[in-house]
Amino acid sequence: MPQINYDELSFDDEDELKYPRPHRQGFDDVVDRAISRRGFLGGALAFGSGAAAMGLVTPGSAQAQQASRFAFDQLPPQTDATVHVPDGYRWDMLVRWGDPLFSDAPAFDASSGIPTAGSDRVFGENTDGMELFVVGDTELLVVNSEYVNGGVNLPADQEGQPASAEDVVRLQNFQGVSVMEVAEGDAGWEVVVDSPFNRRIHHRTEMQIDGPAAGHELLKTSADPSGTTALGTFNNCGSGRTPWGTYLTCEENFNGYFGTTVEPVLEEATAAGFARYGVSTEIDPGRYNYHGFDPRFDLSKEPNEPHRAGYIVEIDPADPTSTPIKRTALGRFKHENAASVVAPDGRVVVYMGDDERGEYMYKWVSRDVYTPGGDTTTLLSEGQLFVARFNDDMTGTWIALTPEDTGMSEAEIAIFTRMAASAVSATTMDRPEWIAVNPTSVEAYCCLTNNTKRGEKNEDGTLKTNAAGEPMALNAPNPRAVNQYGQIVRWRPHNGDHAAATFEWDLYVMAGNPTVYSEGLYAGTANINAGNLFNAPDGMQFDSAGLVWIQTDGNDDNEGDFLGMGNNQMLAGDPVSGEIRRFLTGPKGSEVTGLTWSADRRTMFVGIQHPAAPFPDGEGALPRSCIVTVKRLDNALVG
Ligand code: FEO
Ligand code: CA
Ligand code: CA
Ligand code: CA
């Protein structure tokens, strides 16, 4: 059975990792239980008996003989510069960064990309979370563009840095959200250029601010003395969808867009917030240097501007004139995605991760109930935020972030959510990325992508901490020091109710490399084998049959500890048997992120972010992030 390798832990480390929890049992026993699916599922056999009937099994295939739920043979790892899918499937290009959404868009130049004029008329760069919506007879793909590569979007001699306000506008236009109609014709899927639904939302698009933080002093700026309207949504990473058909875009590393030209004079709360959220007050151009050309991003002039980013933003894709709404009730942190589900009593539950080392997992429960066809405009305005505490005994608690328990007002909890969570002793996690809710069983999963500082020490012998100064000791759901592979934690809410305050949890998988580590936690859990190696689980979605699709954003060197993993990839997992099988590989250098399905479930849309050249346009051309379609050759269901 897997054991902690105590050879790598000093006595001090061991002591720290066990303190201050009551030490009822050896930590190795805790880990053994965490990774034992028997203990968690209990009724797994009964649960699994209907799996073959539910699954996508090709009759007569080797998978059918094994009663596997996968309709494909495992794809071997790949290391080349293109996309691969299993035999019996095909992939095709749908849209690349810079492809037109409107016929008046400028043409993409293979060496210089898109000029500033018209840069808001094309599909954005660095595709990430996406969802498909059906509006009447129309299918709309709504897609995040997380960040921008200054190095390929600006003249080479500028070394990725804007040299003018016009350069800043160009970079801003390639980020945010693209709404685009897609349609399948004889030539396959295409973006419907000039569809009235097509829309670009970027770093200057007008937004409404809603919820407990709206109008607060900390949100007021010289351009918006009311603190209720903002311009732009930033670092749009993962996505979500509401039961009423709106898109949720999730602002992740928003801190990186702000800087200062002179040392700013800050209120105490503002300075503390900047420290916790990583907003730098050093005089430095940073990655984007927006502040060098646009005072809105200069902390010495507008110290409240960063308080207006870091939220979940709701967008109605069916109305291209609608104003996106920043839903501050759902908290401010480095939002990865937003997985929503309706509780038995009709309240809306939204699970969310804060993707930074040692930050937390959150849940939000609406005050009001969702009624299909009813008014949904204020459903995300009021509710209760909770943060997760995981116990070693495989139980967990959602701790409410209330004024009484945090000493903060409702508005302060919404703006400085991380500090509120620290006040109630939440569990530090190994970078929570996507959360996904199983539609066929009352459970949810979260990718904990990695945390190479977990259990590591500073020179003075103290443990490394998160941004709050909380030591990142090993804990049961994050049991590995120097966790370079990542794991997926899952939980089942008490009473089958996602709104419940308690849950049971286990680890669905710990990624690892059993060909390098013959035993111990770095070998991974039993559902990791030489055939399905991967690291850094990140994107995740369930299909309608209850298979969980896992996308990776990890080390693709394919050597050393990562030997045999190949390029980043997408795998499918069976929640019941635990089996995981590789389905798709991305081109060298890329992250595979973003997954959704066509209305008829015969096409998957898969995002390829930051590929290396020569993908997709060949040698000498700029590499371009893109969305590909994946279909079965017999056009059968793919999820
Ligand atoms: Fe943008 Fe945490 O991934
Ligand atoms: Ca991600
Ligand atoms: Ca990631
Ligand atoms: Ca990324």
XYZ file of C-alpha atoms and ligand atoms in Angstrom:
645
model
C 0.000 0.000 0.000
C 1.243 3.541 -0.642
C 3.229 5.070 2.206
C 4.591 8.492 2.946
C 8.313 8.362 2.341
C 9.554 9.370 5.752
C 13.148 9.148 4.543
C 12.470 12.475 2.873
C 10.977 14.068 5.968
C 12.944 15.390 8.905
C 11.493 14.974 12.371
C 10.518 18.640 12.260
C 8.611 18.119 9.036
C 6.831 15.133 10.420
C 5.923 17.009 13.558
C 4.650 19.978 11.617
C 2.578 17.966 9.246
C 0.765 16.339 12.117
C 0.261 19.501 14.139
C -2.214 20.873 15.124
C -4.569 18.084 14.120
C -5.363 15.526 16.802
C -3.282 12.574 15.760
C -5.732 9.730 15.992
C -3.962 7.499 13.515
C -0.830 7.299 11.427
C -0.850 9.653 8.493
C -0.115 6.749 6.183
C -3.379 5.137 7.237
C -5.157 8.378 6.401
C -3.644 8.395 2.958
C -4.471 4.734 2.423
C -8.079 5.436 3.200
C -8.129 8.542 1.026
C -7.108 6.572 -2.021
C -9.236 3.503 -1.344
C -12.340 3.708 -3.489
C -13.884 0.837 -1.527
C -14.140 2.955 1.585
C -15.751 5.909 -0.153
C -18.227 4.355 -2.504
C -19.516 1.633 -0.250
C -22.186 0.564 -2.709
C -19.809 0.722 -5.632
C -20.747 -2.683 -6.976
C -24.435 -1.922 -7.048
C -23.647 1.496 -8.447
C -21.497 -0.063 -11.138
C -23.858 -2.775 -12.304
C -25.712 -0.487 -14.648
C -22.558 1.078 -16.000
C -22.206 -1.011 -19.138
C -25.785 -0.225 -20.103
C -25.103 3.489 -19.633
C -21.730 3.559 -21.293
C -20.511 3.981 -24.798
C -19.319 0.519 -25.691
C -18.633 -0.624 -29.239
C -20.196 -4.091 -29.530
C -17.661 -6.838 -30.053
C -14.697 -4.646 -29.180
C -12.032 -5.565 -26.709
C -13.591 -2.970 -24.421
C -16.957 -4.689 -24.588
C -15.366 -7.972 -23.600
C -13.879 -6.235 -20.565
C -17.217 -4.555 -19.875
C -15.395 -1.262 -20.137
C -17.436 1.875 -20.541
C -14.973 3.365 -23.019
C -15.789 3.252 -26.722
C -12.152 3.580 -27.770
C -8.799 1.907 -27.390
C -6.226 3.818 -25.383
C -4.188 6.257 -27.431
C -0.445 5.917 -26.761
C 1.410 9.032 -25.548
C 2.607 11.341 -28.329
C 5.434 13.847 -28.583
C 4.923 15.446 -31.982
C 3.443 18.747 -33.143
C -0.134 17.797 -33.887
C -3.362 16.461 -32.372
C -4.067 12.732 -32.112
C -7.295 10.838 -31.400
C -7.928 7.064 -31.234
C -8.698 4.848 -34.211
C -12.300 5.265 -35.239
C -12.294 9.000 -34.507
C -11.260 12.106 -36.430
C -10.348 15.635 -35.482
C -10.755 18.788 -37.544
C -9.867 22.427 -37.058
C -12.810 24.640 -36.095
C -11.272 28.030 -35.346
C -7.823 29.480 -34.656
C -6.848 32.638 -32.822
C -7.240 35.480 -35.313
C -9.860 33.777 -37.499
C -12.693 36.177 -38.377
C -15.967 36.394 -36.473
C -17.037 39.168 -38.852
C -16.339 39.603 -42.570
C -14.768 43.026 -41.999
C -12.013 41.496 -39.826
C -8.427 41.927 -41.013
C -6.697 38.883 -42.506
C -4.316 36.965 -40.234
C -0.686 37.410 -41.244
C 1.385 34.265 -40.649
C 4.301 36.299 -39.290
C 2.658 39.286 -37.559
C -0.843 38.098 -36.689
C -3.642 40.670 -36.568
C -3.215 44.476 -36.618
C -4.823 46.673 -33.972
C -7.592 47.905 -36.255
C -10.154 45.113 -36.235
C -8.450 43.143 -33.476
C -11.824 42.945 -31.711
C -13.439 41.310 -34.775
C -11.575 37.984 -34.565
C -11.491 34.910 -32.330
C -9.341 35.691 -29.279
C -6.010 34.174 -28.285
C -5.216 31.408 -25.774
C -8.531 29.594 -25.784
C -9.641 28.168 -22.420
C -13.012 27.332 -20.841
C -15.968 27.023 -23.196
C -19.629 26.045 -23.211
C -22.159 25.468 -25.975
C -25.655 26.957 -25.789
C -28.672 26.267 -27.953
C -30.770 29.338 -28.745
C -33.714 28.382 -30.936
C -32.153 26.463 -33.832
C -28.772 28.069 -33.281
C -25.722 26.636 -31.523
C -23.509 29.208 -29.829
C -20.005 28.439 -28.668
C -18.865 30.774 -25.901
C -15.132 30.664 -25.268
C -12.636 32.312 -22.938
C -9.354 33.792 -24.138
C -7.273 33.644 -21.005
C -4.196 35.722 -21.743
C -2.106 37.108 -24.560
C 1.395 36.442 -25.837
C 2.938 39.870 -26.235
C 5.912 38.270 -27.912
C 3.911 37.137 -30.918
C 1.377 39.980 -31.012
C 3.769 42.910 -30.957
C 6.795 43.774 -33.114
C 9.727 41.509 -32.238
C 12.007 44.373 -31.180
C 9.543 45.292 -28.401
C 10.204 41.976 -26.646
C 6.565 41.435 -25.804
C 6.017 44.873 -24.272
C 3.531 47.438 -25.551
C 5.115 50.680 -26.786
C 1.911 52.724 -27.034
C -1.680 52.960 -25.869
C -2.600 51.439 -29.223
C -0.492 48.370 -28.448
C -2.338 48.009 -25.127
C -5.692 48.104 -26.912
C -4.485 45.421 -29.306
C -3.476 43.102 -26.461
C -6.735 43.803 -24.619
C -8.811 42.955 -27.677
C -7.384 39.435 -28.003
C -8.469 38.511 -24.471
C -11.799 38.070 -22.735
C -14.663 36.090 -24.242
C -15.782 35.225 -27.780
C -19.404 34.369 -28.521
C -19.813 32.732 -31.918
C -22.446 30.804 -33.797
C -21.222 27.424 -35.065
C -22.941 25.148 -37.559
C -22.228 21.749 -39.069
C -22.481 21.482 -42.837
C -21.200 19.136 -45.540
C -17.676 20.465 -44.975
C -17.857 19.925 -41.210
C -18.238 22.468 -38.455
C -17.632 26.158 -39.137
C -17.973 29.465 -37.369
C -20.902 31.374 -38.871
C -19.154 34.630 -39.789
C -21.367 37.707 -39.250
C -23.939 35.819 -37.194
C -25.957 38.394 -35.217
C -24.964 36.457 -32.080
C -21.218 36.864 -32.664
C -19.619 39.085 -30.088
C -16.263 39.963 -28.534
C -16.084 40.866 -24.869
C -12.652 42.172 -23.890
C -10.746 44.300 -21.394
C -12.773 47.445 -22.082
C -16.296 46.009 -22.408
C -18.766 47.694 -20.057
C -19.837 45.482 -17.153
C -22.283 45.844 -14.307
C -21.122 45.114 -10.741
C -23.720 43.280 -8.666
C -23.983 41.777 -5.211
C -22.648 42.684 -1.765
C -19.520 44.496 -3.026
C -21.387 46.710 -5.511
C -21.098 50.366 -4.539
C -18.592 49.723 -1.747
C -15.930 52.383 -1.133
C -13.221 49.915 -2.172
C -14.778 49.613 -5.649
C -15.054 53.321 -6.446
C -12.724 54.848 -9.039
C -12.468 58.247 -10.696
C -14.219 56.883 -13.796
C -16.880 55.108 -11.736
C -17.586 57.010 -8.502
C -20.614 54.743 -7.947
C -18.547 51.538 -7.771
C -21.172 49.729 -9.821
C -19.849 49.650 -13.380
C -16.525 48.248 -14.528
C -14.707 47.966 -17.809
C -13.548 44.553 -18.901
C -13.188 41.005 -17.641
C -9.682 39.704 -17.038
C -7.729 36.456 -17.343
C -10.789 34.431 -18.202
C -9.737 30.909 -17.369
C -12.324 28.173 -16.809
C -16.026 28.458 -17.444
C -19.408 27.433 -16.187
C -23.030 27.497 -17.220
C -26.174 28.193 -15.286
C -29.314 26.050 -15.482
C -31.024 29.050 -17.147
C -28.605 29.183 -20.068
C -26.116 31.897 -19.201
C -22.348 31.641 -19.392
C -20.063 32.097 -16.409
C -16.566 33.359 -17.158
C -14.052 33.104 -14.347
C -11.443 35.796 -13.658
C -8.260 34.056 -12.559
C -4.846 35.789 -12.496
C -6.307 39.300 -12.672
C -3.548 40.633 -10.444
C -1.043 40.558 -13.308
C -2.723 43.386 -15.236
C -2.045 46.096 -12.671
C 1.150 47.976 -11.864
C 2.423 51.335 -10.799
C 4.517 54.169 -12.152
C 5.393 55.650 -8.737
C 5.236 54.115 -5.281
C 1.529 54.150 -4.401
C 0.132 55.495 -1.128
C -2.338 52.827 -0.021
C -4.974 52.371 2.631
C -4.082 49.562 5.029
C -6.842 47.226 3.812
C -5.875 47.821 0.208
C -2.201 47.088 0.869
C -3.091 43.916 2.756
C -5.330 42.813 -0.098
C -2.642 43.465 -2.689
C -0.228 41.319 -0.693
C -2.710 38.461 -0.388
C -3.782 38.569 -4.037
C -0.336 39.161 -5.513
C -0.963 42.644 -6.896
C 2.575 43.985 -7.245
C 3.391 47.526 -6.117
C 6.932 47.423 -7.467
C 7.757 49.944 -10.157
C 8.108 47.521 -13.017
C 6.493 47.116 -16.451
C 5.420 43.573 -15.565
C 4.068 41.220 -18.192
C 1.614 43.616 -19.855
C 2.558 47.167 -18.772
C -0.999 48.408 -19.265
C -0.247 50.885 -16.466
C 2.483 52.499 -18.532
C -0.110 53.749 -21.042
C -3.506 53.618 -19.327
C -3.876 55.267 -15.870
C -6.796 52.944 -15.063
C -4.228 50.197 -14.446
C -1.824 52.419 -12.461
C -2.155 51.634 -8.751
C -0.759 55.035 -7.774
C -3.723 56.639 -9.550
C -6.495 54.037 -9.232
C -5.760 51.791 -6.233
C -9.321 50.428 -6.266
C -9.291 49.169 -9.842
C -7.970 45.682 -8.895
C -10.901 45.318 -6.458
C -13.168 45.289 -9.512
C -11.626 42.109 -10.950
C -11.336 38.533 -9.683
C -15.024 37.674 -9.903
C -17.427 35.311 -11.647
C -19.007 37.185 -14.554
C -22.400 36.165 -15.964
C -22.980 36.651 -19.690
C -26.209 36.051 -21.612
C -25.048 34.639 -24.965
C -28.566 34.799 -26.401
C -28.603 38.617 -26.211
C -25.583 40.204 -27.910
C -26.546 43.599 -26.465
C -26.661 42.373 -22.853
C -24.274 43.810 -20.262
C -22.079 41.207 -18.538
C -22.574 41.185 -14.768
C -19.808 40.724 -12.192
C -21.389 38.575 -9.490
C -19.480 39.627 -6.378
C -21.613 37.381 -4.147
C -19.558 34.445 -5.440
C -16.381 35.905 -4.002
C -13.137 37.355 -5.254
C -10.151 35.117 -5.778
C -8.228 33.534 -8.639
C -11.304 31.825 -10.010
C -10.633 28.710 -12.048
C -14.146 27.649 -13.084
C -17.702 27.588 -11.748
C -19.591 24.279 -11.629
C -23.263 24.775 -10.865
C -25.926 22.292 -9.861
C -29.451 22.660 -8.484
C -29.980 21.324 -4.949
C -33.075 19.235 -4.147
C -34.828 22.302 -2.682
C -34.178 24.338 -5.841
C -31.340 26.517 -4.576
C -28.392 26.940 -6.931
C -25.052 25.560 -5.776
C -21.834 26.759 -7.444
C -18.523 25.011 -6.727
C -15.354 27.038 -7.348
C -11.600 26.645 -6.912
C -8.957 29.301 -6.186
C -5.964 28.316 -8.308
C -2.909 29.228 -6.309
C -0.637 27.106 -4.146
C -2.212 26.573 -0.754
C -5.477 28.390 -1.519
C -8.938 26.937 -1.017
C -12.014 25.309 -2.502
C -15.324 27.174 -2.245
C -19.031 26.595 -2.565
C -21.796 29.149 -2.937
C -25.488 28.500 -2.314
C -28.139 30.917 -3.571
C -30.650 32.446 -1.200
C -33.503 32.047 -3.668
C -34.640 28.946 -5.528
C -34.409 28.369 -9.253
C -37.723 27.851 -11.012
C -37.431 26.831 -14.681
C -38.958 29.631 -16.709
C -38.949 31.969 -13.702
C -36.996 35.186 -13.174
C -33.309 34.362 -12.904
C -31.863 37.872 -13.100
C -30.986 38.122 -9.410
C -30.420 34.438 -8.551
C -26.630 34.948 -8.380
C -26.966 38.204 -6.435
C -27.534 36.883 -2.937
C -26.478 33.733 -1.183
C -23.931 32.209 1.173
C -20.275 31.516 0.460
C -18.611 28.509 2.101
C -15.024 27.263 2.134
C -13.971 23.628 2.375
C -12.352 22.007 5.375
C -11.220 18.415 4.808
C -10.843 16.103 7.791
C -8.511 13.125 7.977
C -11.429 10.794 8.665
C -12.704 11.215 5.099
C -15.372 13.705 6.092
C -15.440 17.382 5.354
C -17.312 20.549 6.229
C -18.373 23.587 4.252
C -17.674 26.479 6.600
C -19.914 29.498 6.072
C -18.099 32.808 5.574
C -20.296 34.981 7.768
C -19.670 38.393 9.366
C -19.910 36.738 12.804
C -17.190 34.168 12.104
C -14.866 36.296 9.986
C -15.191 39.712 11.605
C -15.752 41.161 8.134
C -18.802 42.785 6.542
C -20.680 41.040 3.701
C -19.002 43.402 1.234
C -15.547 42.763 2.699
C -16.118 39.011 2.514
C -17.007 39.415 -1.173
C -13.922 41.554 -1.916
C -11.333 39.897 0.337
C -12.699 36.359 0.233
C -9.281 34.788 0.767
C -8.860 36.599 4.070
C -12.347 35.568 5.184
C -11.507 31.949 4.420
C -8.223 32.163 6.325
C -10.142 33.432 9.345
C -12.074 30.150 9.583
C -9.154 27.727 9.098
C -9.946 26.317 5.680
C -7.812 23.506 4.229
C -4.915 24.625 2.037
C -5.083 22.789 -1.285
C -2.676 21.890 -4.103
C -3.963 24.520 -6.548
C -7.666 23.811 -7.148
C -8.319 23.918 -10.881
C -11.596 22.783 -12.493
C -14.466 21.334 -10.500
C -17.025 19.114 -12.255
C -20.348 17.719 -11.030
C -21.370 14.193 -12.026
C -24.833 14.336 -13.650
C -25.470 10.626 -12.985
C -24.517 10.482 -9.300
C -24.537 13.066 -6.510
C -20.824 13.801 -6.353
C -18.295 16.389 -7.537
C -14.595 16.282 -8.483
C -11.804 18.860 -8.297
C -8.461 18.755 -10.099
C -5.626 19.664 -7.708
C -3.073 20.254 -10.384
C 0.217 20.233 -8.422
C 2.061 22.044 -5.662
C 5.805 21.706 -5.716
C 6.056 23.786 -2.527
C 3.832 21.471 -0.474
C 5.814 20.180 2.482
C 8.911 22.136 1.385
C 10.952 24.180 3.821
C 12.529 27.606 3.784
C 16.206 28.096 4.646
C 15.287 28.758 8.271
C 13.609 25.357 8.493
C 10.028 26.602 8.504
C 7.518 25.207 6.048
C 6.707 27.129 2.881
C 3.404 28.960 3.181
C 0.575 30.218 1.039
C 0.144 33.960 0.524
C -1.527 34.209 3.938
C 1.527 32.792 5.684
C -0.226 29.498 6.458
C 2.244 26.595 6.378
C 1.563 24.133 3.583
C 2.002 21.011 5.668
C 0.892 17.729 4.172
C -2.788 17.047 4.768
C -5.032 14.159 3.833
C -6.349 15.337 0.428
C -2.913 16.855 -0.359
C -0.666 14.104 1.003
C 2.509 14.485 -1.062
C 5.491 16.728 -0.490
C 6.802 18.410 -3.655
C 3.650 17.348 -5.464
C 4.612 17.561 -9.108
C 1.959 15.204 -10.491
C -1.351 16.343 -9.005
C -4.485 14.508 -7.869
C -8.273 14.631 -8.168
C -10.326 14.835 -4.996
C -14.037 14.032 -5.036
C -16.802 14.385 -2.527
C -20.324 13.210 -1.963
C -22.543 15.686 -0.108
C -24.468 14.519 2.927
C -27.951 13.221 2.119
C -27.390 13.542 -1.619
C -27.787 17.312 -1.286
C -25.125 19.578 -2.770
C -26.371 22.356 -0.472
C -25.572 20.265 2.637
C -22.935 21.469 5.103
C -20.969 18.215 5.253
C -19.571 15.649 2.840
C -17.504 12.504 2.497
C -14.453 12.571 0.276
C -11.703 10.447 -1.246
C -9.032 10.775 -3.916
C -10.281 9.542 -7.304
C -6.722 9.449 -8.600
C -3.246 10.541 -7.647
C -1.239 10.952 -10.826
C 2.259 9.514 -10.642
C 4.809 7.513 -12.516
C 5.007 3.826 -11.555
C 7.660 3.242 -14.212
C 10.008 5.633 -12.379
C 8.817 5.023 -8.793
C 8.081 1.363 -8.211
C 6.345 2.107 -4.914
C 5.242 4.961 -2.702
C 3.010 7.929 -3.360
C 4.927 9.129 -6.431
C 3.929 5.913 -8.203
C 0.347 7.194 -8.132
C -2.829 5.336 -7.267
C -3.721 1.878 -8.584
C -5.610 3.355 -11.547
C -2.347 4.805 -12.886
C -0.294 2.425 -15.019
C 2.432 2.554 -17.642
C -0.226 3.012 -20.327
C -2.153 6.054 -19.065
C 0.524 8.277 -17.537
C -0.218 11.988 -17.183
C 0.560 14.888 -14.873
C -1.143 18.108 -13.803
C -4.877 17.451 -14.229
C -6.542 20.806 -14.888
C -9.626 20.989 -17.160
C -12.497 18.637 -16.369
C -16.056 17.982 -17.558
C -18.514 15.145 -17.143
C -20.337 13.863 -20.196
C -24.021 12.972 -20.081
C -23.240 9.288 -19.459
C -21.232 10.091 -16.343
C -17.688 9.625 -17.652
C -15.282 12.284 -16.410
C -13.003 13.870 -19.023
C -9.680 15.106 -17.681
C -7.406 17.600 -19.467
C -3.815 18.288 -18.527
C -1.572 21.358 -18.264
C 1.675 19.849 -17.149
C 5.273 19.092 -17.924
C 5.523 17.661 -21.443
C 9.306 17.081 -21.499
C 8.631 13.327 -21.569
C 11.782 12.655 -19.590
C 12.878 11.984 -16.018
C 9.902 11.923 -13.658
C 7.658 12.682 -16.641
C 8.977 9.905 -18.894
C 6.203 8.159 -20.788
C 3.642 10.940 -20.326
C 4.244 12.670 -23.655
C 2.421 15.833 -24.608
C -0.494 17.273 -22.668
C -3.634 15.313 -23.238
C -7.258 14.500 -22.524
C -8.267 11.273 -20.814
C -11.592 9.753 -19.860
C -12.225 8.319 -16.419
C -14.856 5.894 -15.180
C -15.962 7.135 -11.744
C -17.113 3.668 -10.720
C -14.272 1.374 -11.767
C -11.643 4.088 -11.494
C -10.251 3.198 -14.919
C -8.644 6.084 -16.806
C -7.813 5.942 -20.497
C -6.020 8.428 -22.774
C -8.233 9.736 -25.585
C -6.526 12.740 -27.186
C -3.071 14.279 -27.226
C -2.250 17.902 -27.980
C 0.670 19.232 -30.004
C 4.032 19.755 -28.286
C 4.040 22.757 -25.993
C 0.273 23.008 -25.730
C -2.153 22.667 -22.871
C -5.425 20.893 -23.617
C -8.145 23.013 -22.002
C -11.835 23.549 -22.627
C -14.354 20.857 -23.539
C -17.968 20.953 -24.561
C -20.359 19.046 -26.830
C -22.655 19.841 -29.736
C -26.378 19.729 -29.047
C -26.638 16.251 -30.612
C -23.642 14.981 -28.622
C -21.976 13.700 -31.796
C -19.182 16.282 -31.683
C -16.748 17.281 -28.968
C -15.156 20.728 -29.028
C -11.670 20.650 -27.494
C -9.392 23.630 -26.859
C -5.655 23.675 -27.616
C -3.904 26.502 -25.778
C -0.391 27.857 -26.455
C 0.865 25.177 -28.896
C 4.439 25.462 -30.129
C 5.191 25.984 -33.815
C 4.702 24.434 -36.328
C 1.143 23.824 -35.087
C -1.264 24.469 -36.671
C -0.124 26.437 -39.740
C 3.251 24.854 -40.472
C 6.913 25.830 -40.309
C 7.605 29.543 -40.230
C 4.060 30.536 -39.260
C 3.050 31.832 -35.842
C 1.661 29.086 -33.594
C -2.020 29.627 -32.838
C -4.245 28.387 -30.070
C -7.399 26.858 -31.503
C -10.505 24.751 -31.018
C -10.771 21.394 -32.757
C -13.816 19.204 -33.276
C -13.669 15.468 -32.552
C -16.156 13.018 -34.018
C -16.565 9.283 -34.389
C -16.155 8.106 -37.969
C -19.581 6.445 -37.722
C -21.026 9.705 -36.292
C -22.140 7.949 -33.116
C -22.468 9.725 -29.777
C -19.265 10.976 -28.166
C -20.607 12.008 -24.813
Fe -5.912 29.344 -15.953
Fe -5.669 27.667 -13.258
O -5.691 27.779 -15.024
Ca -6.714 25.841 -15.987
Ca -3.002 24.840 -14.992
Ca -3.193 27.951 -19.338
